[in-house]
Short mmCIF file of C-alpha atoms and ligand atoms in Angstrom, two decimals:
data_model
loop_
_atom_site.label_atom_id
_atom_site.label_comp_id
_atom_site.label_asym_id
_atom_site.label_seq_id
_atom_site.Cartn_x
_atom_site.Cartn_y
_atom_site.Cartn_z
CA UNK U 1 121.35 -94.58 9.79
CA UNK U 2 121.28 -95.89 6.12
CA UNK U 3 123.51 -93.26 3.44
CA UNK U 4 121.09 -92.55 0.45
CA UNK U 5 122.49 -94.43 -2.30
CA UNK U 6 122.37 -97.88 0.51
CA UNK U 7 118.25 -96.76 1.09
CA UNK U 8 118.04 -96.60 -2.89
CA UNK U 9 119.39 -99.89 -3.26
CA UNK U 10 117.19 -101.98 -0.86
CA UNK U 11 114.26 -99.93 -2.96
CA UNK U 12 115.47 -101.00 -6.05
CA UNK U 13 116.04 -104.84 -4.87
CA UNK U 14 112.26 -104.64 -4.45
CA UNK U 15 111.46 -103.10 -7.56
CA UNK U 16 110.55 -105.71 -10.14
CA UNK U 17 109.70 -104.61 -13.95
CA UNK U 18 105.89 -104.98 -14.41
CA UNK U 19 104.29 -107.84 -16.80
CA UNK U 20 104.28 -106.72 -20.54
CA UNK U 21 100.61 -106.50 -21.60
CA UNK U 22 99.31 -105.04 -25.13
CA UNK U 23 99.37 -101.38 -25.74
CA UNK U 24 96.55 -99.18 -27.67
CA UNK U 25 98.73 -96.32 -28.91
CA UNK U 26 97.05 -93.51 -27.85
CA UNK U 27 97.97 -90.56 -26.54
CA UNK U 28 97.88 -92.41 -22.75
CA UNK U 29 100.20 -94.84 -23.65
CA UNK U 30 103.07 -92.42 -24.60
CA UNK U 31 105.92 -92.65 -22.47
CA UNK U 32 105.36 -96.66 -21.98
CA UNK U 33 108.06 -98.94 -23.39
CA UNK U 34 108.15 -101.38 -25.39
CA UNK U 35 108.49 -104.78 -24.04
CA UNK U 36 109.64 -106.96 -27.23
CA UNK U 37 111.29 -106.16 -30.84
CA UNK U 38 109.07 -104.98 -33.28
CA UNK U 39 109.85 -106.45 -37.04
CA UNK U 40 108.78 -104.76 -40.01
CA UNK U 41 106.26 -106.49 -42.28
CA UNK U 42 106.95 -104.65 -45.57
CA UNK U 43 109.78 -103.07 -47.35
CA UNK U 44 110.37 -99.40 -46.90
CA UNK U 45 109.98 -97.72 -49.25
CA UNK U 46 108.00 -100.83 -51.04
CA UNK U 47 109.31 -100.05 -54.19
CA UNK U 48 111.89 -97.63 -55.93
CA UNK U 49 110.23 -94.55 -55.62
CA UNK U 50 110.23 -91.01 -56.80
CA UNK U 51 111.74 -88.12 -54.50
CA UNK U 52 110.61 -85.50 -56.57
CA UNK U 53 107.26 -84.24 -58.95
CA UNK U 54 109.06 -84.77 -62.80
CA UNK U 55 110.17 -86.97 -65.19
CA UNK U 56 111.49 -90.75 -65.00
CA UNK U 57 114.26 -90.77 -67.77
CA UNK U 58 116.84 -92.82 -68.69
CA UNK U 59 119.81 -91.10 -67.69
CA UNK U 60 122.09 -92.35 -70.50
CA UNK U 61 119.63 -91.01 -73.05
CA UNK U 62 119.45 -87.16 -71.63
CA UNK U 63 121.99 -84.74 -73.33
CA UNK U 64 121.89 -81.00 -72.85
CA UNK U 65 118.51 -80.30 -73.95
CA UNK U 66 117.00 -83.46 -75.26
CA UNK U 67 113.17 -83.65 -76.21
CA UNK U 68 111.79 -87.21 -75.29
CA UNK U 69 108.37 -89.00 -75.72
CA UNK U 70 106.08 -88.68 -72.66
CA UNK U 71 104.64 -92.78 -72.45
CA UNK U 72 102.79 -92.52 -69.37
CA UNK U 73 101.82 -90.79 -66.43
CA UNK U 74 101.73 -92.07 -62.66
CA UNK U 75 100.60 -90.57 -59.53
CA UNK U 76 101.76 -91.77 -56.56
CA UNK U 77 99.23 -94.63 -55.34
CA UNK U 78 99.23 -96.06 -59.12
CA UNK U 79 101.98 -98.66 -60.28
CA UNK U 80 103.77 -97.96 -64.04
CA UNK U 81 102.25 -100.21 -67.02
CA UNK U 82 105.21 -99.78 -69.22
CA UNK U 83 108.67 -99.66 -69.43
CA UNK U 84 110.72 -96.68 -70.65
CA UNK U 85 112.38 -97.19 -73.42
CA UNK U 86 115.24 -95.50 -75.58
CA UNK U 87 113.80 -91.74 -76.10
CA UNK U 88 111.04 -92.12 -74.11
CA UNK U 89 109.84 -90.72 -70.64
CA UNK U 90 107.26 -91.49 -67.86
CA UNK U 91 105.59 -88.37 -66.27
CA UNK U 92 105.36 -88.87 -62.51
CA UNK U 93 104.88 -87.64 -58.94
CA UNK U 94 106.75 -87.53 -55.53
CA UNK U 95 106.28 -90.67 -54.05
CA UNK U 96 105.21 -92.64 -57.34
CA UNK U 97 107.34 -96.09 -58.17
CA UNK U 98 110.15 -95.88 -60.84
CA UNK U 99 109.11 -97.50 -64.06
CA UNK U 100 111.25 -100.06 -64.86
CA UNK U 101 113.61 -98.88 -67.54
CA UNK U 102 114.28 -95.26 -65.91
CA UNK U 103 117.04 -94.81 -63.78
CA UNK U 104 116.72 -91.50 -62.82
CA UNK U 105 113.96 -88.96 -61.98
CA UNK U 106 114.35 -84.47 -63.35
CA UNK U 107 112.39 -82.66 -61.35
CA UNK U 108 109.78 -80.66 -63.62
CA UNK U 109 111.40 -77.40 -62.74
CA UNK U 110 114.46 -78.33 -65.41
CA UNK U 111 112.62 -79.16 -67.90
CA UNK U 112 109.99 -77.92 -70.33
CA UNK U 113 106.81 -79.13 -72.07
CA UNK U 114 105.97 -78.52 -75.35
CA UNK U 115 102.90 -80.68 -75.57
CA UNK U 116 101.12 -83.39 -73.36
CA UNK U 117 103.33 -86.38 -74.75
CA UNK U 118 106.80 -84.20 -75.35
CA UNK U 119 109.51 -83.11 -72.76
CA UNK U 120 112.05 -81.13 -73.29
CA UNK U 121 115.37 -82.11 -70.39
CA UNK U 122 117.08 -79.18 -69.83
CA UNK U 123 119.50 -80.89 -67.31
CA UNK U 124 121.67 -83.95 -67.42
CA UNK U 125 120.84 -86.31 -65.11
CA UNK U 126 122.85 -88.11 -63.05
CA UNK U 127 122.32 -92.23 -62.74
CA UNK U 128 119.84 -92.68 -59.60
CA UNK U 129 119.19 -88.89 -58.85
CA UNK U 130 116.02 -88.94 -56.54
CA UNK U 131 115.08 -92.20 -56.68
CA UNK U 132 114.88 -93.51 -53.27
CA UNK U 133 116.11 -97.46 -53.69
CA UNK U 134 113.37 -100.09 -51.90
CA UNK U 135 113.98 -101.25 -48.54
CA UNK U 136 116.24 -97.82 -48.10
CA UNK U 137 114.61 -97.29 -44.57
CA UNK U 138 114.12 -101.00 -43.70
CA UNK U 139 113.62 -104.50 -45.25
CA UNK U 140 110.78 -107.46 -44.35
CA UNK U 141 111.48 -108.72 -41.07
CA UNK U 142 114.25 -106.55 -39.99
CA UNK U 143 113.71 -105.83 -36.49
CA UNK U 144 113.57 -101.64 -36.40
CA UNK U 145 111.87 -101.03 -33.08
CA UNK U 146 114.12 -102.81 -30.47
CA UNK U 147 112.37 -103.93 -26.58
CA UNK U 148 113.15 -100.97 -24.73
CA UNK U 149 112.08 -98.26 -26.98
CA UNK U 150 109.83 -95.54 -25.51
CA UNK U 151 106.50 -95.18 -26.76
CA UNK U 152 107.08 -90.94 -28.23
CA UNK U 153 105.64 -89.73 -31.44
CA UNK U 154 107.99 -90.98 -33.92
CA UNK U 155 107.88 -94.20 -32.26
CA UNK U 156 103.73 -94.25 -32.99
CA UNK U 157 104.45 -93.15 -36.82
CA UNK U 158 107.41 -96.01 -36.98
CA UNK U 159 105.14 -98.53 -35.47
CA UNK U 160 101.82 -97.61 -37.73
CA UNK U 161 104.35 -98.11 -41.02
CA UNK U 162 104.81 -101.43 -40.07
CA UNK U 163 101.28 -102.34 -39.48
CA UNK U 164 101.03 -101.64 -35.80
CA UNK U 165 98.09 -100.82 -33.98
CA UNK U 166 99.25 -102.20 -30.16
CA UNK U 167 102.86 -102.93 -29.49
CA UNK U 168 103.56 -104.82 -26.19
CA UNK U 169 104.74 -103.02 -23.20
CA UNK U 170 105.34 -102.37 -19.75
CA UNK U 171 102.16 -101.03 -18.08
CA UNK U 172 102.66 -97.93 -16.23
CA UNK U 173 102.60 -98.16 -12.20
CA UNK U 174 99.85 -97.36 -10.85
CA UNK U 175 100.09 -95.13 -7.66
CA UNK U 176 97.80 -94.76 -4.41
CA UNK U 177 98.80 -91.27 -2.84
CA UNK U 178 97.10 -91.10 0.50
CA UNK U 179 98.02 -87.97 2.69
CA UNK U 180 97.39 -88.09 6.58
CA UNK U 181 96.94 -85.50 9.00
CA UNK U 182 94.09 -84.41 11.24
CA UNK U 183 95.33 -81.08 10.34
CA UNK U 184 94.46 -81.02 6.35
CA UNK U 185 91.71 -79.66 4.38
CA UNK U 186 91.55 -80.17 0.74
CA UNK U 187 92.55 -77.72 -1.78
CA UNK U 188 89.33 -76.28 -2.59
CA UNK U 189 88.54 -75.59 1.48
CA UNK U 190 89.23 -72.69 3.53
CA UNK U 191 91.95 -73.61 6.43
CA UNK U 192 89.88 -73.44 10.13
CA UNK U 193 92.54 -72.30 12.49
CA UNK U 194 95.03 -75.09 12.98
CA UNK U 195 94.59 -76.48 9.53
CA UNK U 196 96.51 -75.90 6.28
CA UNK U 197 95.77 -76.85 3.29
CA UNK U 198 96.95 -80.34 1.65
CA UNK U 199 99.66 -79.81 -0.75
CA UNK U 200 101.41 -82.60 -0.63
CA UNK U 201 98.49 -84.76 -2.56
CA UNK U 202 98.22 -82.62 -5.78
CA UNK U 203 102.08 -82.26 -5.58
CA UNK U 204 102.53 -86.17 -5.72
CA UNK U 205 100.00 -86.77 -7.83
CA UNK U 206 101.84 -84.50 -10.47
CA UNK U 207 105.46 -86.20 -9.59
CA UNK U 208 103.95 -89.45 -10.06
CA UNK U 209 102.18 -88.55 -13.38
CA UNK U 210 105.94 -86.86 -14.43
CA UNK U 211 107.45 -90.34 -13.59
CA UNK U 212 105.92 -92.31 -15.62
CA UNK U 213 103.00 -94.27 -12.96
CA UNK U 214 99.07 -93.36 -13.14
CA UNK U 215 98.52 -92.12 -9.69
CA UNK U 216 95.45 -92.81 -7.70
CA UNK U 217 94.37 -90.18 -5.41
CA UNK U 218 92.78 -91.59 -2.30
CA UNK U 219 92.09 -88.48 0.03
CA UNK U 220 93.19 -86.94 3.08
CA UNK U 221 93.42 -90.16 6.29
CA UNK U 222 92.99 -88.56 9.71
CA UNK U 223 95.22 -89.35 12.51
CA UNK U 224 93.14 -92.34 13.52
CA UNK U 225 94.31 -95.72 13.35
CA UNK U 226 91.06 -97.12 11.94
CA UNK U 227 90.64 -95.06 9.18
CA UNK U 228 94.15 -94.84 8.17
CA UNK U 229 94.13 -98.69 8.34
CA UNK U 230 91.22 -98.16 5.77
CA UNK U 231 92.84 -95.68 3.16
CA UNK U 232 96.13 -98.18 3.16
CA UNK U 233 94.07 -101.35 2.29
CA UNK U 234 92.39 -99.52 -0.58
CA UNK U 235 95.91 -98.13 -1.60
CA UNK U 236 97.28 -101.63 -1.40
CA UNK U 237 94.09 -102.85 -3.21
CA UNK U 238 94.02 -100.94 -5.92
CA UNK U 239 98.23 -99.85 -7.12
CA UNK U 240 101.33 -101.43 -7.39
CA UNK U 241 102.67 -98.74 -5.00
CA UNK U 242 101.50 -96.77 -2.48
CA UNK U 243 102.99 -93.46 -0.78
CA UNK U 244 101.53 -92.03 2.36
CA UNK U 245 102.96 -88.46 2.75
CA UNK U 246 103.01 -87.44 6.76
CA UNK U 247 102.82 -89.01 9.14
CA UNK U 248 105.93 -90.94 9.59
CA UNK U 249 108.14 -89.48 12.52
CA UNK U 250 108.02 -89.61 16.13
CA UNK U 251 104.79 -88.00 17.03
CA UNK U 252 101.68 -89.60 18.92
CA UNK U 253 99.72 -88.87 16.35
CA UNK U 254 102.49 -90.16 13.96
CA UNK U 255 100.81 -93.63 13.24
CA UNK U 256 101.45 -94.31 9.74
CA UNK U 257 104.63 -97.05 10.47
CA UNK U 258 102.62 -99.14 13.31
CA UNK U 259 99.32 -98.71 11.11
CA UNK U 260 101.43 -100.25 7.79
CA UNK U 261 102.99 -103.18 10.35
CA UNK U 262 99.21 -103.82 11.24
CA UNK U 263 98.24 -104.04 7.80
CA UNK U 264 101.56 -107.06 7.02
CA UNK U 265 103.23 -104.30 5.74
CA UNK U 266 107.25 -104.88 6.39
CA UNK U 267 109.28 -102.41 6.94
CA UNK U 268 112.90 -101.79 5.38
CA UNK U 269 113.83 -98.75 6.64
CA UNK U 270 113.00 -96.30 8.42
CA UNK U 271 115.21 -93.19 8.53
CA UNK U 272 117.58 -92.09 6.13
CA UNK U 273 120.52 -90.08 6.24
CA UNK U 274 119.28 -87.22 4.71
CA UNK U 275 117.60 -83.27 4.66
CA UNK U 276 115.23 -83.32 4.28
CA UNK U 277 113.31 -86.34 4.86
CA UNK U 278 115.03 -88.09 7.18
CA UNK U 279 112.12 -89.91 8.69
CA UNK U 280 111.20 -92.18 5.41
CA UNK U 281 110.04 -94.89 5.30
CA UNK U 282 109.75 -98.14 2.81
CA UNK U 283 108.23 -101.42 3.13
CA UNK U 284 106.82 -103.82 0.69
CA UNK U 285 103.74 -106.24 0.95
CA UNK U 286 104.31 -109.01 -1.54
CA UNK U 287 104.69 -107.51 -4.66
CA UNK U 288 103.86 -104.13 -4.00
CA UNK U 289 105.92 -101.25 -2.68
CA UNK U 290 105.25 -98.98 -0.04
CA UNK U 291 106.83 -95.27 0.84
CA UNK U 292 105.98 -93.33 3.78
CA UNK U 293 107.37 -89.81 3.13
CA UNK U 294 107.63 -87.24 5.56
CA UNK U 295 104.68 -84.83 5.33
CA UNK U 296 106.56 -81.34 5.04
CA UNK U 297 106.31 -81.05 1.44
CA UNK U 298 109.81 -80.64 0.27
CA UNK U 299 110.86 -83.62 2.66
CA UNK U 300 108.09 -85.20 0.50
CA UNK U 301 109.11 -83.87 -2.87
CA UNK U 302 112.85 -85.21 -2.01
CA UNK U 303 111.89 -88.57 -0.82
CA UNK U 304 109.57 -88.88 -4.04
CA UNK U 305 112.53 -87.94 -6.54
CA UNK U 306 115.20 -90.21 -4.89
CA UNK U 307 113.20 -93.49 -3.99
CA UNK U 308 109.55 -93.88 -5.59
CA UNK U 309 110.72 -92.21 -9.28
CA UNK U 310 113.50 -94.65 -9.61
CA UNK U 311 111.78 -97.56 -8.31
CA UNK U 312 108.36 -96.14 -10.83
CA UNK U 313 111.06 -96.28 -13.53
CA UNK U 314 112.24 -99.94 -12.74
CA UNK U 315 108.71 -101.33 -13.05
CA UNK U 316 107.66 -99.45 -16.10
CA UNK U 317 110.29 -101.12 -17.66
CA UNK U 318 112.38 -98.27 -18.72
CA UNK U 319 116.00 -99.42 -18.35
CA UNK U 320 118.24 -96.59 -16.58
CA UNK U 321 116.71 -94.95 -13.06
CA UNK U 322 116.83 -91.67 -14.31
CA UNK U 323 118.37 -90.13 -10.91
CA UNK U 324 122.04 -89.83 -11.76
CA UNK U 325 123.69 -86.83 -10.22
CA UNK U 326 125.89 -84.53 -12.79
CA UNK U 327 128.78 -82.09 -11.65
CA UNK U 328 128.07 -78.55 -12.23
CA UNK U 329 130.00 -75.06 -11.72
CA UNK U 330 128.38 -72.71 -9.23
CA UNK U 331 127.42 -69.47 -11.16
CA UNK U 332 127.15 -67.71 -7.31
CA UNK U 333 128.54 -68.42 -4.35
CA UNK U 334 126.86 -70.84 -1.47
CA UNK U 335 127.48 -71.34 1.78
CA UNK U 336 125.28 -73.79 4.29
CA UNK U 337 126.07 -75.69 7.23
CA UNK U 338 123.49 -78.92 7.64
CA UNK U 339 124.41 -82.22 9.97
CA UNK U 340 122.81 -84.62 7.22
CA UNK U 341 123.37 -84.87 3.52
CA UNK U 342 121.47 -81.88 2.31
CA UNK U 343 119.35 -81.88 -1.22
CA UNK U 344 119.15 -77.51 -1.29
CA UNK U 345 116.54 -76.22 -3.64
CA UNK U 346 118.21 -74.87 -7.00
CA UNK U 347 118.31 -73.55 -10.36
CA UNK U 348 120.35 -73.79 -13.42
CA UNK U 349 121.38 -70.79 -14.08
CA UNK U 350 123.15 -71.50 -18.40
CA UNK U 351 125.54 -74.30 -18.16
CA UNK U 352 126.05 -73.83 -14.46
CA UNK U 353 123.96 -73.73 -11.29
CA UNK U 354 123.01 -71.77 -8.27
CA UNK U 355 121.25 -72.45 -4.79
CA UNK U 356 118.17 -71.03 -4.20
CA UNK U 357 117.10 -69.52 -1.21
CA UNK U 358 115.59 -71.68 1.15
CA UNK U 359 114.66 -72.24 4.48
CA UNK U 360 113.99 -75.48 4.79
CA UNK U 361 111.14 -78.25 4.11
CA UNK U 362 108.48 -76.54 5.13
CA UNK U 363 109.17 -74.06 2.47
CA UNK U 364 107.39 -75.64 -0.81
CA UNK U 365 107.64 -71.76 -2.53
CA UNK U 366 111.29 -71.60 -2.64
CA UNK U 367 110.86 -74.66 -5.11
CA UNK U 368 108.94 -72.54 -7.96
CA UNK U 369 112.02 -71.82 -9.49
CA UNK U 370 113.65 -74.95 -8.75
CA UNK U 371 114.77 -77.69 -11.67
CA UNK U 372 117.57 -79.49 -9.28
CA UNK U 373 119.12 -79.97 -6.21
CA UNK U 374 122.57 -79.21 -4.80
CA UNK U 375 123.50 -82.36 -2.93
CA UNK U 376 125.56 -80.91 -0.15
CA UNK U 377 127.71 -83.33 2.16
CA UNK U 378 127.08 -82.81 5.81
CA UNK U 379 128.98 -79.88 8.03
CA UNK U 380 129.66 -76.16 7.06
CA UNK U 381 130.34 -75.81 2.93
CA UNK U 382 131.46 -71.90 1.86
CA UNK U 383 131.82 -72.58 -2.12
CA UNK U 384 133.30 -69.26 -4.51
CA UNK U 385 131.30 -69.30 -7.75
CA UNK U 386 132.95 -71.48 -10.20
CA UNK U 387 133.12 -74.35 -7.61
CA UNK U 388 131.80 -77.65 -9.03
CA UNK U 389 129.16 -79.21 -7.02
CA UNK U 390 127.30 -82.31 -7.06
CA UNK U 391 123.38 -81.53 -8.76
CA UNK U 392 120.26 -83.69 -8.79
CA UNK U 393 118.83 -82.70 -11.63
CA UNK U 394 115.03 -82.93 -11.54
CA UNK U 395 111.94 -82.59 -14.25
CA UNK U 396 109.19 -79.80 -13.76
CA UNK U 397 106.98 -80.61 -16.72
CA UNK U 398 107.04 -83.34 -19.03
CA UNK U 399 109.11 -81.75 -22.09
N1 LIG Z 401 110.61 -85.89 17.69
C1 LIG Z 401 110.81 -85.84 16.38
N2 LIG Z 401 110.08 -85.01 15.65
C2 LIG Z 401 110.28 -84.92 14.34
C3 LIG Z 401 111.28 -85.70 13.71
C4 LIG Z 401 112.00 -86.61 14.50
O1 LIG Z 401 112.86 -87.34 13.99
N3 LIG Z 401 111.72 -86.65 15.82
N4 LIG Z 401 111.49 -85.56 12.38
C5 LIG Z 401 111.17 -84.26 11.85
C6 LIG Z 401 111.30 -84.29 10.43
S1 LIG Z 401 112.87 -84.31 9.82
C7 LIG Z 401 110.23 -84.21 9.60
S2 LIG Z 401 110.47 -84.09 7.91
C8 LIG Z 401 108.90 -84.23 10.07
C9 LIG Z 401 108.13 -85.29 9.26
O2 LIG Z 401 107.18 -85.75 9.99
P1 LIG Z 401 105.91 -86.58 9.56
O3 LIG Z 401 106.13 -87.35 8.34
O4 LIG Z 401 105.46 -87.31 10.73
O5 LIG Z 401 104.95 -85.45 9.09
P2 LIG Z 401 103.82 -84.71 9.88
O6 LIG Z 401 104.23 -84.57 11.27
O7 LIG Z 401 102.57 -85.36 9.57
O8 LIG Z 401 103.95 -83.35 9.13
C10 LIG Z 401 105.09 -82.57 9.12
C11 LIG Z 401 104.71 -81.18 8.64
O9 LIG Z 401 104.26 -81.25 7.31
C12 LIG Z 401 102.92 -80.77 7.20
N5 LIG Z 401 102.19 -81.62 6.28
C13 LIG Z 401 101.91 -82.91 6.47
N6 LIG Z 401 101.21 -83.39 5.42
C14 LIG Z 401 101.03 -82.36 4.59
C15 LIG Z 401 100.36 -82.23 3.36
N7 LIG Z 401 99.74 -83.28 2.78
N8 LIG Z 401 100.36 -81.03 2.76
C16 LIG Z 401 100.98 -79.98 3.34
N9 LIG Z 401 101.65 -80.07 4.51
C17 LIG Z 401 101.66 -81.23 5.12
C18 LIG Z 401 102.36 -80.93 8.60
O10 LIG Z 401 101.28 -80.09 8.82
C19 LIG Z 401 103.56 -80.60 9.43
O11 LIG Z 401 103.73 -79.20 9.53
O12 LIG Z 401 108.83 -84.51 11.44
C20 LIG Z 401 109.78 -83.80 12.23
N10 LIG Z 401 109.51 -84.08 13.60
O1 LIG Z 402 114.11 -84.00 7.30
MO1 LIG Z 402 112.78 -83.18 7.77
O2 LIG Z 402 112.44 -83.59 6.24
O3 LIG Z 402 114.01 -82.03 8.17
O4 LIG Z 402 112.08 -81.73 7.51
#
């Protein structure tokens, strides 16, 4: 049976970064990156400009309490008419340009005003004191966003000072989650006996959204061949990748890996060596990807975070698979005794961690708390706190 990190390699050989298109930036696009450097247009600032509400001056002129001739004023938005000259002064506001002539700027606190044309300096300036030089921040065609940038906030205020309105960039992934089972209801349905509810849908949904892709619901596919046959076209139709969640194992009613075969699905695998959610499998019609996750929903959960998020990451072009394990200390101790490689619900507990309790992947509660998994080799493990252990860390909300 294939070790983890093999399975996540064949995934990622299939992976292919999307095609760049234009970008709106809006708040939908956040989290996209940027598929080519962005140069800036202008200078930044444009000019020399003012840090501070005061007085222009020319340092050299100031002594301890000189009184100098007020020639103009400018507010920010205007440019300066004249130049300052021996004695003289230009009134002016944050953001305004230097006149030419001044080479330094006293804030209006330190100084006094006798009338509308006199100022009184009651500081000596210092050559350049807050004037912010042009092209501080960046010059014409310097290149300030590089490809690969991800479309955040700043990145939106850095792009609109240089004129942008789109950017190119990777398009997100879009997802088809389809979940099977003759024994699901949706959400909003009361469970006859011998149903549950389908969890697995809104939870993928979510992880999908988290990673980066647009996920497509499709709905609940019962455990018939035709109809399942149905919900895969559409999910092949309509996304780059599709997940089934159930489905998958060794059942009769377990149809999903003949139904994908039907549909000129090929398989890659089909069982990794993992717990949960061993049964997984991955295939890949042309272009797009397909996982079949096992349906209990932390077999699910796992199989999402180690397979589709790094593959999701790949083809929105964002440039490190964001599924690297880190080494932390145990803040209690854990014992567990699994045959497979074991992902164990957990939570960081300050700069350590500590399992959760957990009975296995049915058990979708114990993950409330969880932000990470212990990754847990195979036999019996009895760690003392303070042990280090290997951690997948994982995101619960998009901050
Ligand atoms: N003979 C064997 N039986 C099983 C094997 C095996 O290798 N041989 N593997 C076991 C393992 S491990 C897992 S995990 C499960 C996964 O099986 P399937 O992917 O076929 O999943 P289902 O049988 O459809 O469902 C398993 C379990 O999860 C519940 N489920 C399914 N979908 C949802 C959903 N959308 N929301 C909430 N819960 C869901 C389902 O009702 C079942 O209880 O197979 C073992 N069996
Ligand atoms: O591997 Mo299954 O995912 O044990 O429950």
């Amino acid at each position: 049976m294939l070790e983890v990190s093999a399975a996540r390699e064949i995934v990622l050989r299939h992976a292919k970064r999307l095609k760049a298109d234009f970008t709106a930036l809006m708040s939908s696009s956040l989290g996209q990156v940027i598929a080519a450097d962005v140069a800036s247009d202008v200078d930044s600032p444009p000019f020399d400009k003012s840090l501070m509400d005061g007085y222009a001056v020319r340092a050299a002129d100031v002594s301890p309490t000189a009184e100098l001739t007020v020639v103009e004023e400018i507010p920010a938005g205007k440019m300066p008419t004249k130049t300052v000259g021996p004695g003289e002064a230009v009134r002016l506001f944050t953001g305004a340009p230097i006149p030419p002539g001044a080479d330094a700027v006293v804030m209006r606190e330190k100084t006094d005003s006798p009338s509308a044309d006199r100022v009184v300096i009651r500081e000596v300036p210092t050559a350049g004191q807050f004037i912010l030089r042009q092209a501080t921040e960046m010059k014409v065609g310097e290149t300030v966003i590089p490809a690969g940038t991800v479309l955040t906030p700043a990145t939106f205020g850095l792009l609109a000072s240089v004129g942008k309105t789109t950017v190119p960039a990777y398009p997100q992934p879009k997802v088809a989650v389809v979940a099977t089972g003759d024994e699901l209801v949706e959400p909003n349905r009361r469970p006859k006996p011998g149903q549950i509810r389908n969890s697995n849908g809104p939870m993928l949904t979510a992880q999908v959204a988290l990673a980066g892709g647009l996920p497509r619901y499709i709905g609940i596919a019962t455990d018939r061949e035709d109809v399942l046959r149905s919900y895969i076209a559409e999910g092949l139709e309509i996304a780059n990748v599709l997940i089934l969640a159930g489905g998958v194992s060794a059942g009769d009613f377990d149809l999903v890996p003949k139904v994908l075969k039907d549909c000129g699905v090929t398989a890659h695998f089909h069982h990794v060596k993992m717990k949960p959610g061993k049964p997984l499998l991955f295939g890949t019609k042309g272009d797009k990807l397909v996982f079949g996750l096992p349906g209990n929903p932390v077999s699910s959960f796992v199989g999402f975070e180690l397979f589709v998020k790094p593959a999701l990451r790949v083809m929105g072009g964002h440039i490190d698979p964001p599924t690297a394990t880190q080494k932390l200390t145990l803040s209690e101790p854990f014992a567990a005794n699994n045959n497979r490689p074991t992902y164990h619900p957990a939570k960081r507990d300050g700069d350590g961690v500590r399992g959760l309790k957990w009975f296995g992947s049915p058990d979708l509660r114990a993950m409330l708390d969880a932000d990470a998994f212990l990754v847990l080799p195979p036999g019996e493990v009895n760690y003392a706190a303070g042990a280090v252990v290997e951690v997948l860390p994982i995101n619960r909300t998009a901050s």
